Every structure is written in structure tokens, then in C-alpha cells.
């Protein structure tokens, strides 16, 4: 059997059906941008914000669509003023947040706020419980249009008389009410619930994205664990509502890694998975001191256009787990073979979860999006090259924790008379009803 070989150098419940998305006019596509927290935690100020935004512009990232800047936790004073309003940190932002967000806007970058459904944020700053409408007014006045909403310091049950859904609904309702009152575009709402209560089931009724895992770390074991989670819930992502797998860690070399910093191949795998899973992608690295190889990963236009596909909102999903039986929950070795559709062709992601170089193969018709009996042009979205025509099978050689991101397009019918007559021969039948035997 002919094979197209492409050398590449380098407990959750069962699948959940897709529900109707909350189309409030914002958030049709995943958000691209920057997040301060993993790179700077609370140690950011106006100078850091401007330097990172300027670097986004200078590196060409803004032009590629990374046009949002998220001020994560710690952007206010520790107490509200006498009227109960949030107060921007005077030490961090001596000229005020409105001036700073205006400066970002001149660079082509919008501004995103952070808060919490509890009484405090995770870092101990004022949360928005009981102040939802009031805080929206402040953020809007400061120039924000997007909200990441965390889940720390929950009030007692006899105070809230709500579960997590109700606490997040308070802010969702406030966003909708303010937009209706002002006849304005509503805030985009990103729920940071951490996946404890299966937000992929209910959160699309409230906002445009929802976190499904704990905080990401800049090392491979964390990335693999999140991809494992994704393999069971990928079908719940579509236009106006998507799983959020947390910050994009490309270029962020954190301290305390159990395995060392991510390799170039691991960064590619991380970026590929987030892009093709249609996750929001917010960079969290010091862009003034980032390697050229990391910038190259972040700048992959072939993968970005799949993430930002205006006609197909669904993400890739596994069609075979590989080294594990299908639907195996394994945080170290998640599903390896993934596929999905796009405006540009049929998408495949092949992921080597092992610590050794591996030769990996799949039959084209394992993908629901492939037409049987056809040849396919194979485009490699990392080398940006056309690598010949695939006949029924594709084989790739991948480095440890490496990835192949392939785009296949119909190249015409197979030649007549080639056996076996069906790629899945065990289902193949002669016209008289006799099964074909290979």
C-alpha cells in the first residue's frame, strides 16, 4: 500500500453535545492578545504595559491579530473608595488607566479588565460580588471592553444563595443590562471557573469563553494534561462560545519546572493545539526579551488563520488516541491523532506524546471530513510547504513531544482498479452483497 511520508524535523465525562451559543454580537472568534499575569504576576505597571504593547507592535504581532491587552489581577488599590467604587492603583498607573488604555489604542491594542465573582480577587484585591454594575461602569470609563472573571473568595452560601452558575450570571446580566441601556456593544465575558463544575456544559449561556482547567504552567507536563482534558470536551467549542485552555506560554520560561523549560518542539505543539482547538490565545511572556524562535512560533499565519476561521467555528477533535485505547484519560499521554474541518481544507494534528522520536501513521478515512476514493494534496503548516499527494495514508516522523499540523485538499480521484477497493476494507462489499476480503 502506498504511503505519503512527511518528515517533520524537529475523571471527565464522555463527549458533550454542542449547545446554542450566546451571540451577543461580540466574541465570534477566539481572542488573541497578551496577558500580564504569568510573566509579571502583580509586578506590572504602566511602563511594563507600554513596553509589552510596543513590543507586540514592533514584533508584528498586532498586525497578526494579537490586538488585546489583558490587565490581569492587581490593577486596583486594595480597598474601594467611599462610594464603593474601584480605584486604579496610583503607584502603578500615576497618570490613570484611561490615559494608559488610550495609549494602547494608538498602537492598535484594545484593553481587557480582570475581576472576580467573589469578594476578593485571587490576589486579594476587591472582587465584584455585589458591585457588578458599578464595576462595569468603572472599566468602561477606563477604556476596557473585555472581562476575565475569576472564581476566588466566594461569599458564604447564605449570602449568595447561588451556585457558581448564579454567581457568574450576576455579571452576565449586568453586562447585558448595561449594553441595552446604553445601546452599546456589550463587554466580552470570559469565565475563569477552572473546570470544577463543567463550565463547557453551561457557560455558553453567559459568556463567550470559559476556562476548563487550573492555571497552566510553562512546562510540558502541564501542556499534556490540558490537551488530555481537551480530548473529551473539544466538541463544545464553536462560534461565540469556546473552551479556554488558559494563557499561551510560548516564550515564558518559568521557574521551578519539574522538567526544565519547554523545548522548541514543545512550544510548537503547545501553540498548534491551542490554535486548532480554537482556544483564546493570550501571550504571557516578556516580549522585550523573547527568542526569535518563540516569535516565529507565535507568528505562524497558517495556524492563526485556522484559529480565526470566519466560516468554521468548531475545533479539531481526536479520531484515534494512538498509544492508548480510545477515550482513555491519561494526563501524561493524551490523544495523538486529531482532525477537523476548515475553510482552507481538512485539518490534521498528529502529536507525539512520547520522549522518543516516533514514526506515526494514519489512514485518511479515519477523518470524518475526508472523502474516500480521493487523492489529497498535503500542506505542512509548520514548514509551509506542499509535500506531495497522499493516497489513503500519511506517515510523519516526529521528535519527542513534537507535532505535525497538516492541511489536506482534494487532488482528484484515485486511479481505477487499485486494491484494496476500500480504505476500510472490512466494511467493503461487492454489488451482490458479498463482503470484500483483503
CSV table of C-alpha atoms in Angstrom, one decimal:
chain,number,residue,atom,x,y,z
A,1,UNK,CA,0.0,0.0,0.0
A,2,UNK,CA,1.4,3.4,-1.0
A,3,UNK,CA,2.2,5.9,1.8
A,4,UNK,CA,2.9,9.6,1.7
A,5,UNK,CA,5.8,10.2,4.1
A,6,UNK,CA,6.4,13.6,5.5
A,7,UNK,CA,9.5,14.1,7.6
A,8,UNK,CA,9.0,16.6,10.4
A,9,UNK,CA,12.3,17.7,11.9
A,10,UNK,CA,12.1,18.7,14.7
A,11,UNK,CA,-12.3,11.8,35.7
A,12,UNK,CA,-14.0,13.8,32.8
A,13,UNK,CA,-17.4,12.6,31.4
A,14,UNK,CA,-18.0,11.5,27.8
A,15,UNK,CA,-18.3,13.9,24.9
A,16,UNK,CA,-20.8,16.7,25.5
A,17,UNK,CA,-23.2,17.9,22.7
A,18,UNK,CA,-22.8,21.4,21.4
A,19,UNK,CA,-25.4,23.8,22.8
A,20,UNK,CA,-26.7,27.1,21.3
A,21,UNK,CA,-24.1,29.9,21.7
A,22,UNK,CA,-24.7,33.2,23.3
A,23,UNK,CA,-24.5,35.5,20.3
A,24,UNK,CA,-24.4,39.0,21.9
A,25,UNK,CA,-22.5,40.5,19.0
A,26,UNK,CA,-19.1,40.0,20.5
A,27,UNK,CA,-16.6,37.1,20.6
A,28,UNK,CA,-17.5,35.2,17.5
A,29,UNK,CA,-13.8,34.2,17.1
A,30,UNK,CA,-11.2,33.4,19.8
A,31,UNK,CA,-9.4,36.4,21.4
A,32,UNK,CA,-5.8,37.0,20.5
A,33,UNK,CA,-3.6,39.2,22.7
A,34,UNK,CA,-1.5,39.5,25.8
A,35,UNK,CA,-1.9,38.7,29.5
A,36,UNK,CA,0.3,40.2,32.2
A,37,UNK,CA,0.0,37.5,34.9
A,38,UNK,CA,2.2,34.6,34.1
A,39,UNK,CA,5.1,36.8,33.0
A,40,UNK,CA,4.8,39.5,35.6
A,41,UNK,CA,2.2,38.4,38.2
A,42,UNK,CA,1.4,41.5,40.3
A,43,UNK,CA,4.7,43.2,39.3
A,44,UNK,CA,3.4,45.2,36.3
A,45,UNK,CA,2.8,48.9,36.0
A,46,UNK,CA,2.2,51.5,33.2
A,47,UNK,CA,5.8,51.2,32.0
A,48,UNK,CA,5.6,47.4,31.7
A,49,UNK,CA,2.3,47.6,29.9
A,50,UNK,CA,3.5,50.1,27.4
A,51,UNK,CA,6.8,48.3,26.8
A,52,UNK,CA,5.0,45.0,26.2
A,53,UNK,CA,2.4,46.6,23.9
A,54,UNK,CA,5.1,48.4,22.0
A,55,UNK,CA,6.9,45.1,21.6
A,56,UNK,CA,3.7,43.4,20.3
A,57,UNK,CA,3.6,46.1,17.7
A,58,UNK,CA,7.3,46.0,16.8
A,59,UNK,CA,7.4,42.2,16.5
A,60,UNK,CA,4.5,42.3,14.1
A,61,UNK,CA,2.1,40.5,16.5
A,62,UNK,CA,-0.5,43.3,16.4
A,63,UNK,CA,-0.7,43.1,12.7
A,64,UNK,CA,-1.2,39.3,13.0
A,65,UNK,CA,-4.3,39.8,15.2
A,66,UNK,CA,-2.8,39.9,18.7
A,67,UNK,CA,-4.7,43.1,19.5
A,68,UNK,CA,-5.9,42.9,23.0
A,69,UNK,CA,-4.1,43.5,26.3
A,70,UNK,CA,-5.4,41.9,29.5
A,71,UNK,CA,-4.5,43.7,32.7
A,72,UNK,CA,-4.8,40.7,35.0
A,73,UNK,CA,-5.0,40.7,38.8
A,74,UNK,CA,-3.7,43.6,41.0
A,75,UNK,CA,-4.5,46.6,38.8
A,76,UNK,CA,-6.5,48.4,41.6
A,77,UNK,CA,-6.0,49.6,45.1
A,78,UNK,CA,-6.7,47.1,47.9
A,79,UNK,CA,-9.8,49.0,49.0
A,80,UNK,CA,-12.7,50.7,47.3
A,81,UNK,CA,-13.4,54.4,47.8
A,82,UNK,CA,-16.1,55.9,50.0
A,83,UNK,CA,-18.7,55.4,47.2
A,84,UNK,CA,-17.8,51.7,46.9
A,85,UNK,CA,-16.0,52.2,43.5
A,86,UNK,CA,-12.8,50.6,42.4
A,87,UNK,CA,-9.7,52.8,42.4
A,88,UNK,CA,-6.9,52.3,39.9
A,89,UNK,CA,-3.5,51.7,41.6
A,90,UNK,CA,-1.9,55.2,41.9
A,91,UNK,CA,1.5,53.7,42.3
A,92,UNK,CA,1.3,51.5,39.1
A,93,UNK,CA,-0.7,54.0,37.0
A,94,UNK,CA,0.2,57.5,38.2
A,95,UNK,CA,-1.4,59.1,35.1
A,96,UNK,CA,-4.5,56.9,35.4
A,97,UNK,CA,-5.8,53.9,33.5
A,98,UNK,CA,-7.8,56.0,31.0
A,99,UNK,CA,-4.7,57.6,29.6
A,100,UNK,CA,-2.9,54.3,29.5
A,101,UNK,CA,-5.6,52.5,27.6
A,102,UNK,CA,-5.7,55.4,25.2
A,103,UNK,CA,-2.0,55.0,24.5
A,104,UNK,CA,-2.6,51.3,23.9
A,105,UNK,CA,-5.4,52.1,21.4
A,106,UNK,CA,-3.0,54.2,19.4
A,107,UNK,CA,-0.9,51.1,19.0
A,108,UNK,CA,-3.9,49.2,17.7
A,109,UNK,CA,-4.4,47.4,21.0
A,110,UNK,CA,-7.7,47.2,23.0
A,111,UNK,CA,-7.7,46.8,26.8
A,112,UNK,CA,-9.2,44.0,28.9
A,113,UNK,CA,-10.1,44.0,32.6
A,114,UNK,CA,-9.9,41.4,35.3
A,115,UNK,CA,-12.1,40.8,38.3
A,116,UNK,CA,-13.7,38.1,40.4
A,117,UNK,CA,-17.1,36.7,41.2
A,118,UNK,CA,-16.2,36.7,44.9
A,119,UNK,CA,-15.5,39.3,47.5
A,120,UNK,CA,-11.8,39.5,46.6
A,121,UNK,CA,-9.7,38.6,43.6
A,122,UNK,CA,-7.3,35.7,43.8
A,123,UNK,CA,-4.5,38.1,44.8
A,124,UNK,CA,-6.6,39.8,47.4
A,125,UNK,CA,-7.9,42.9,45.6
A,126,UNK,CA,-11.5,43.9,45.5
A,127,UNK,CA,-13.8,41.4,43.9
A,128,UNK,CA,-17.0,42.3,42.1
A,129,UNK,CA,-19.6,40.4,44.1
A,130,UNK,CA,-22.4,42.9,44.9
A,131,UNK,CA,-20.7,45.6,42.7
A,132,UNK,CA,-21.2,44.1,39.2
A,133,UNK,CA,-22.9,47.1,37.6
A,134,UNK,CA,-20.8,49.6,39.4
A,135,UNK,CA,-17.6,47.9,38.3
A,136,UNK,CA,-18.7,47.7,34.7
A,137,UNK,CA,-19.1,51.5,34.8
A,138,UNK,CA,-15.6,51.9,36.0
A,139,UNK,CA,-14.0,49.6,33.5
A,140,UNK,CA,-15.9,51.2,30.7
A,141,UNK,CA,-14.8,54.7,31.8
A,142,UNK,CA,-11.2,53.5,32.0
A,143,UNK,CA,-11.4,52.2,28.4
A,144,UNK,CA,-11.9,48.4,28.7
A,145,UNK,CA,-14.2,46.2,26.6
A,146,UNK,CA,-13.4,42.6,27.7
A,147,UNK,CA,-13.6,41.0,31.2
A,148,UNK,CA,-11.8,37.9,32.6
A,149,UNK,CA,-13.8,36.9,35.6
A,150,UNK,CA,-12.2,34.7,38.2
A,151,UNK,CA,-13.6,32.5,41.0
A,152,UNK,CA,-11.8,33.1,44.3
A,153,UNK,CA,-13.0,34.2,47.8
A,154,UNK,CA,-16.7,33.1,47.3
A,155,UNK,CA,-19.1,34.5,49.9
A,156,UNK,CA,-20.9,32.2,52.3
A,157,UNK,CA,-23.8,30.2,50.7
A,158,UNK,CA,-26.4,32.0,52.9
A,159,UNK,CA,-25.1,35.3,51.4
A,160,UNK,CA,-25.1,34.3,47.7
A,161,UNK,CA,-27.8,31.6,47.8
A,162,UNK,CA,-26.4,30.7,44.4
A,163,UNK,CA,-24.0,28.1,43.0
A,164,UNK,CA,-21.2,29.0,40.5
A,165,UNK,CA,-23.7,29.5,37.7
A,166,UNK,CA,-25.7,32.1,39.6
A,167,UNK,CA,-22.6,34.0,40.7
A,168,UNK,CA,-21.4,34.3,37.1
A,169,UNK,CA,-24.9,35.1,35.9
A,170,UNK,CA,-24.9,38.2,38.1
A,171,UNK,CA,-22.1,39.7,36.0
A,172,UNK,CA,-23.5,38.4,32.7
A,173,UNK,CA,-26.9,40.0,33.4
A,174,UNK,CA,-25.1,43.3,34.4
A,175,UNK,CA,-23.2,43.3,31.1
A,176,UNK,CA,-26.4,42.7,29.1
A,177,UNK,CA,-28.4,45.3,31.0
A,178,UNK,CA,-25.7,48.0,30.6
A,179,UNK,CA,-25.4,47.3,26.9
A,180,UNK,CA,-29.2,47.5,26.5
A,181,UNK,CA,-29.4,50.7,28.5
A,182,UNK,CA,-26.6,52.5,26.6
A,183,UNK,CA,-27.4,50.9,23.2
A,184,UNK,CA,-23.7,49.9,23.1
A,185,UNK,CA,-21.7,46.8,22.3
A,186,UNK,CA,-21.6,44.6,25.4
A,187,UNK,CA,-18.4,43.6,27.2
A,188,UNK,CA,-16.9,40.3,26.0
A,189,UNK,CA,-17.1,37.9,29.0
A,190,UNK,CA,-14.5,35.3,29.8
A,191,UNK,CA,-15.4,33.0,32.7
A,192,UNK,CA,-12.3,31.7,34.6
A,193,UNK,CA,-14.1,28.9,36.5
A,194,UNK,CA,-11.2,26.3,36.3
A,195,UNK,CA,-13.4,23.4,35.2
A,196,UNK,CA,-14.5,22.3,38.6
A,197,UNK,CA,-18.2,22.3,37.7
A,198,UNK,CA,-18.0,21.5,33.9
A,199,UNK,CA,-18.4,25.0,32.5
A,200,UNK,CA,-18.4,23.6,29.0
A,201,UNK,CA,-22.0,22.4,29.7
A,202,UNK,CA,-23.5,25.7,30.9
A,203,UNK,CA,-21.1,28.7,30.5
A,204,UNK,CA,-22.0,29.5,26.9
A,205,UNK,CA,-25.4,30.8,28.2
A,206,UNK,CA,-23.4,33.5,30.0
A,207,UNK,CA,-20.3,34.4,28.1
A,208,UNK,CA,-18.0,33.8,25.1
A,209,UNK,CA,-15.3,31.6,26.7
A,210,UNK,CA,-14.8,29.5,29.8
A,211,UNK,CA,-11.7,28.1,31.5
A,212,UNK,CA,-11.7,24.3,31.7
A,213,UNK,CA,-8.6,23.7,33.8
A,214,UNK,CA,-6.4,25.1,36.6
A,215,UNK,CA,-3.6,27.5,35.9
A,216,UNK,CA,-1.3,26.5,33.1
A,217,UNK,CA,2.5,26.1,33.8
A,218,UNK,CA,5.3,26.7,31.3
A,219,UNK,CA,6.4,23.0,31.0
A,220,UNK,CA,5.3,20.0,29.0
A,221,UNK,CA,3.5,18.0,31.7
A,222,UNK,CA,1.1,20.9,32.2
A,223,UNK,CA,0.5,21.2,28.4
A,224,UNK,CA,-0.1,17.5,28.0
A,225,UNK,CA,-2.5,17.4,30.9
A,226,UNK,CA,-4.6,20.2,29.4
A,227,UNK,CA,-4.6,18.5,25.9
A,228,UNK,CA,-5.9,15.4,27.7
A,229,UNK,CA,-8.8,17.4,29.1
A,230,UNK,CA,-9.4,18.9,25.7
A,231,UNK,CA,-9.8,15.5,24.1
A,232,UNK,CA,-13.0,14.9,26.0
A,233,UNK,CA,-14.7,18.3,25.5
A,234,UNK,CA,-13.5,19.6,22.2
A,235,UNK,CA,-16.9,19.3,20.6
A,236,UNK,CA,-18.3,22.0,22.9
A,237,UNK,CA,-16.4,24.8,21.1
A,238,UNK,CA,-17.9,26.8,18.3
A,239,UNK,CA,-18.6,30.4,17.2
A,240,UNK,CA,-19.4,32.7,20.2
A,241,UNK,CA,-18.6,30.1,22.7
A,242,UNK,CA,-15.3,28.1,23.3
A,243,UNK,CA,-13.2,26.2,25.7
A,244,UNK,CA,-10.4,28.4,27.1
A,245,UNK,CA,-7.2,26.3,27.8
A,246,UNK,CA,-5.5,29.3,29.6
A,247,UNK,CA,-2.6,31.5,28.7
A,248,UNK,CA,-0.3,30.8,25.8
A,249,UNK,CA,3.1,30.0,27.4
A,250,UNK,CA,5.3,30.2,24.3
A,251,UNK,CA,8.4,32.2,25.3
A,252,UNK,CA,7.6,32.2,29.0
A,253,UNK,CA,10.4,30.4,30.8
A,254,UNK,CA,9.1,30.0,34.3
A,255,UNK,CA,10.9,28.9,37.5
A,256,UNK,CA,10.5,25.6,39.2
A,257,UNK,CA,9.7,23.4,36.2
A,258,UNK,CA,9.9,19.7,37.1
A,259,UNK,CA,11.2,19.0,33.6
A,260,UNK,CA,13.0,22.2,32.6
A,261,UNK,CA,11.7,24.8,30.2
A,262,UNK,CA,9.8,23.8,27.1
A,263,UNK,CA,11.8,22.8,24.1
A,264,UNK,CA,11.2,24.4,20.7
A,265,UNK,CA,9.2,21.4,19.6
A,266,UNK,CA,7.1,21.5,22.8
A,267,UNK,CA,6.4,25.2,22.1
A,268,UNK,CA,5.2,24.3,18.6
A,269,UNK,CA,3.0,21.5,20.0
A,270,UNK,CA,1.5,23.9,22.6
A,271,UNK,CA,0.8,26.6,20.0
A,272,UNK,CA,-0.6,24.1,17.5
A,273,UNK,CA,-3.0,22.6,19.9
A,274,UNK,CA,-4.3,25.9,21.2
A,275,UNK,CA,-4.7,27.3,17.7
A,276,UNK,CA,-6.5,24.3,16.3
A,277,UNK,CA,-8.6,23.8,19.4
A,278,UNK,CA,-9.9,27.3,18.8
A,279,UNK,CA,-8.8,28.4,22.3
A,280,UNK,CA,-8.3,32.1,23.1
A,281,UNK,CA,-4.6,32.8,22.8
A,282,UNK,CA,-3.2,35.4,25.1
A,283,UNK,CA,0.6,35.5,25.2
A,284,UNK,CA,2.3,35.7,28.7
A,285,UNK,CA,6.0,36.3,28.2
A,286,UNK,CA,8.4,39.2,28.4
A,287,UNK,CA,8.2,40.3,24.8
A,288,UNK,CA,11.2,42.6,25.2
A,289,UNK,CA,13.4,39.6,25.9
A,290,UNK,CA,11.9,36.8,23.8
A,291,UNK,CA,13.8,34.5,21.5
A,292,UNK,CA,13.4,34.7,17.7
A,293,UNK,CA,12.3,31.1,17.7
A,294,UNK,CA,9.4,31.8,20.0
A,295,UNK,CA,8.4,34.8,18.0
A,296,UNK,CA,8.4,32.5,14.9
A,297,UNK,CA,6.0,30.1,16.7
A,298,UNK,CA,3.7,32.9,17.7
A,299,UNK,CA,3.7,34.3,14.1
A,300,UNK,CA,2.6,31.1,12.3
A,301,UNK,CA,0.0,32.6,10.0
A,302,UNK,CA,-1.2,29.2,8.7
A,303,UNK,CA,-2.3,28.1,12.2
A,304,UNK,CA,-3.6,31.6,13.1
A,305,UNK,CA,-5.9,31.6,10.1
A,306,UNK,CA,-7.4,28.3,11.2
A,307,UNK,CA,-7.9,29.7,14.8
A,308,UNK,CA,-9.6,32.8,13.3
A,309,UNK,CA,-11.5,31.0,10.5
A,310,UNK,CA,-14.6,33.2,9.8
A,311,UNK,CA,-16.7,30.3,8.5
A,312,UNK,CA,-15.9,27.3,10.7
A,313,UNK,CA,-16.1,27.8,14.4
A,314,UNK,CA,-15.7,24.1,15.5
A,315,UNK,CA,-12.3,22.9,16.8
A,316,UNK,CA,-10.4,19.7,15.9
A,317,UNK,CA,-11.3,16.6,17.9
A,318,UNK,CA,-9.5,13.2,18.3
A,319,UNK,CA,-10.2,10.4,15.9
A,320,UNK,CA,-7.7,8.0,17.5
A,321,UNK,CA,-5.9,8.1,20.8
A,322,UNK,CA,-2.9,6.2,19.5
A,323,UNK,CA,-0.8,4.5,22.2
A,324,UNK,CA,-3.9,4.3,24.4
A,325,UNK,CA,-7.3,2.8,23.7
A,326,UNK,CA,-9.7,5.4,22.5
A,327,UNK,CA,-11.3,7.6,25.3
A,328,UNK,CA,-8.5,6.8,27.7
A,329,UNK,CA,-8.0,9.5,30.3
A,330,UNK,CA,-4.2,9.9,30.6
A,331,UNK,CA,-2.7,13.3,31.6
A,332,UNK,CA,0.8,12.3,30.5
A,333,UNK,CA,-0.1,10.7,27.1
A,334,UNK,CA,-3.2,12.4,25.7
A,335,UNK,CA,-4.9,11.6,22.4
A,336,UNK,CA,-2.4,11.7,19.5
A,337,UNK,CA,-4.5,11.9,16.3
A,338,UNK,CA,-6.9,14.8,15.7
A,339,UNK,CA,-8.9,16.2,12.8
A,340,UNK,CA,-11.4,18.9,11.9
A,341,UNK,CA,-12.7,20.9,9.0
A,342,UNK,CA,-11.8,24.5,8.0
A,343,UNK,CA,-12.4,27.0,5.2
A,344,UNK,CA,-9.0,26.1,3.8
A,345,UNK,CA,-9.0,22.2,3.8
A,346,UNK,CA,-9.2,19.3,6.2
A,347,UNK,CA,-7.0,19.8,9.3
A,348,UNK,CA,-4.9,17.1,11.0
A,349,UNK,CA,-2.9,17.4,14.1
A,350,UNK,CA,-0.6,14.4,15.0
A,351,UNK,CA,1.0,14.7,18.4
A,352,UNK,CA,4.0,12.7,19.7
A,353,UNK,CA,3.4,12.4,23.4
A,354,UNK,CA,6.4,10.1,24.0
A,355,UNK,CA,10.0,11.1,24.9
A,356,UNK,CA,11.5,9.4,21.8
A,357,UNK,CA,11.4,10.0,18.1
A,358,UNK,CA,8.3,8.3,16.6
A,359,UNK,CA,7.1,7.3,13.2
A,360,UNK,CA,3.3,7.9,13.2
A,361,UNK,CA,0.7,7.0,10.6
A,362,UNK,CA,-3.0,7.3,9.9
A,363,UNK,CA,-5.5,6.4,7.3
A,364,UNK,CA,-7.1,9.4,5.6
A,365,UNK,CA,-10.6,8.0,6.0
A,366,UNK,CA,-10.2,7.9,9.8
A,367,UNK,CA,-11.2,11.5,9.5
A,368,UNK,CA,-14.9,12.2,9.0
A,369,UNK,CA,-14.0,15.2,6.8
A,370,UNK,CA,-12.1,13.2,4.2
A,371,UNK,CA,-13.8,11.8,1.0
A,372,UNK,CA,-13.0,8.2,0.4
A,373,UNK,CA,-11.5,7.2,-3.0
A,374,UNK,CA,-9.8,10.6,-3.5
A,375,UNK,CA,-6.2,11.8,-3.5
A,376,UNK,CA,-5.2,14.7,-1.3
A,377,UNK,CA,-2.6,17.4,-1.6
A,378,UNK,CA,-0.7,17.6,1.8
A,379,UNK,CA,0.4,21.0,3.1
A,380,UNK,CA,2.6,21.2,6.2
A,381,UNK,CA,1.6,24.2,8.3
A,382,UNK,CA,5.0,24.4,10.0
A,383,UNK,CA,7.3,24.1,7.0
A,384,UNK,CA,4.8,26.0,4.9
A,385,UNK,CA,5.4,23.6,2.0
A,386,UNK,CA,3.3,21.3,-0.2
A,387,UNK,CA,4.6,17.8,0.4
A,388,UNK,CA,3.1,15.7,-2.4
A,389,UNK,CA,-0.1,13.8,-2.7
A,390,UNK,CA,-1.5,11.4,-0.1
A,391,UNK,CA,-3.0,8.1,-1.2
A,392,UNK,CA,-5.1,6.7,1.7
A,393,UNK,CA,-2.3,7.0,4.3
A,394,UNK,CA,0.0,9.7,5.7
A,395,UNK,CA,3.1,8.9,7.8
A,396,UNK,CA,5.1,11.5,9.7
A,397,UNK,CA,8.3,11.3,11.8
A,398,UNK,CA,8.1,13.4,14.9
A,399,UNK,CA,10.6,14.4,17.6
A,400,UNK,CA,9.9,13.9,21.3
A,401,UNK,CA,6.7,15.9,22.2
A,402,UNK,CA,6.7,17.2,18.6
A,403,UNK,CA,3.7,17.9,16.3
A,404,UNK,CA,2.6,17.7,12.7
A,405,UNK,CA,0.0,20.3,11.6
A,406,UNK,CA,-1.3,19.3,8.2
A,407,UNK,CA,-3.9,20.8,5.8
A,408,UNK,CA,-5.2,18.4,3.1
A,409,UNK,CA,-7.1,19.4,0.0
A,410,UNK,CA,-8.8,17.2,-2.6
A,411,UNK,CA,-6.5,16.5,-5.6
A,412,UNK,CA,-8.8,14.3,-7.7
A,413,UNK,CA,-9.9,10.7,-7.8
A,414,UNK,CA,-7.8,7.7,-7.1
A,415,UNK,CA,-6.8,5.6,-10.1
A,416,UNK,CA,-9.3,2.9,-11.0
A,417,UNK,CA,-8.6,-0.7,-10.1
A,418,UNK,CA,-6.2,-0.2,-7.2
A,419,UNK,CA,-6.7,-2.7,-4.4
A,420,UNK,CA,-7.9,-2.9,-1.8
A,421,UNK,CA,-11.0,-1.3,-3.2
A,422,UNK,CA,-11.9,0.4,0.1
A,423,UNK,CA,-9.5,2.0,2.5
A,424,UNK,CA,-11.6,0.5,5.3
A,425,UNK,CA,-11.8,-2.9,3.5
A,426,UNK,CA,-13.5,-4.7,6.4
A,427,UNK,CA,-16.7,-2.8,5.6
A,428,UNK,CA,-16.4,-3.1,1.8
A,429,UNK,CA,-19.0,-5.0,-0.2
A,430,UNK,CA,-19.4,-6.3,-3.8
A,431,UNK,CA,-22.7,-5.2,-5.5
A,432,UNK,CA,-24.1,-8.7,-4.8
A,433,UNK,CA,-23.7,-8.1,-1.1
A,434,UNK,CA,-20.7,-10.3,-0.6
A,435,UNK,CA,-18.1,-8.6,1.6
A,436,UNK,CA,-14.8,-7.8,0.0
A,437,UNK,CA,-11.9,-9.7,1.6
A,438,UNK,CA,-8.5,-8.2,1.6
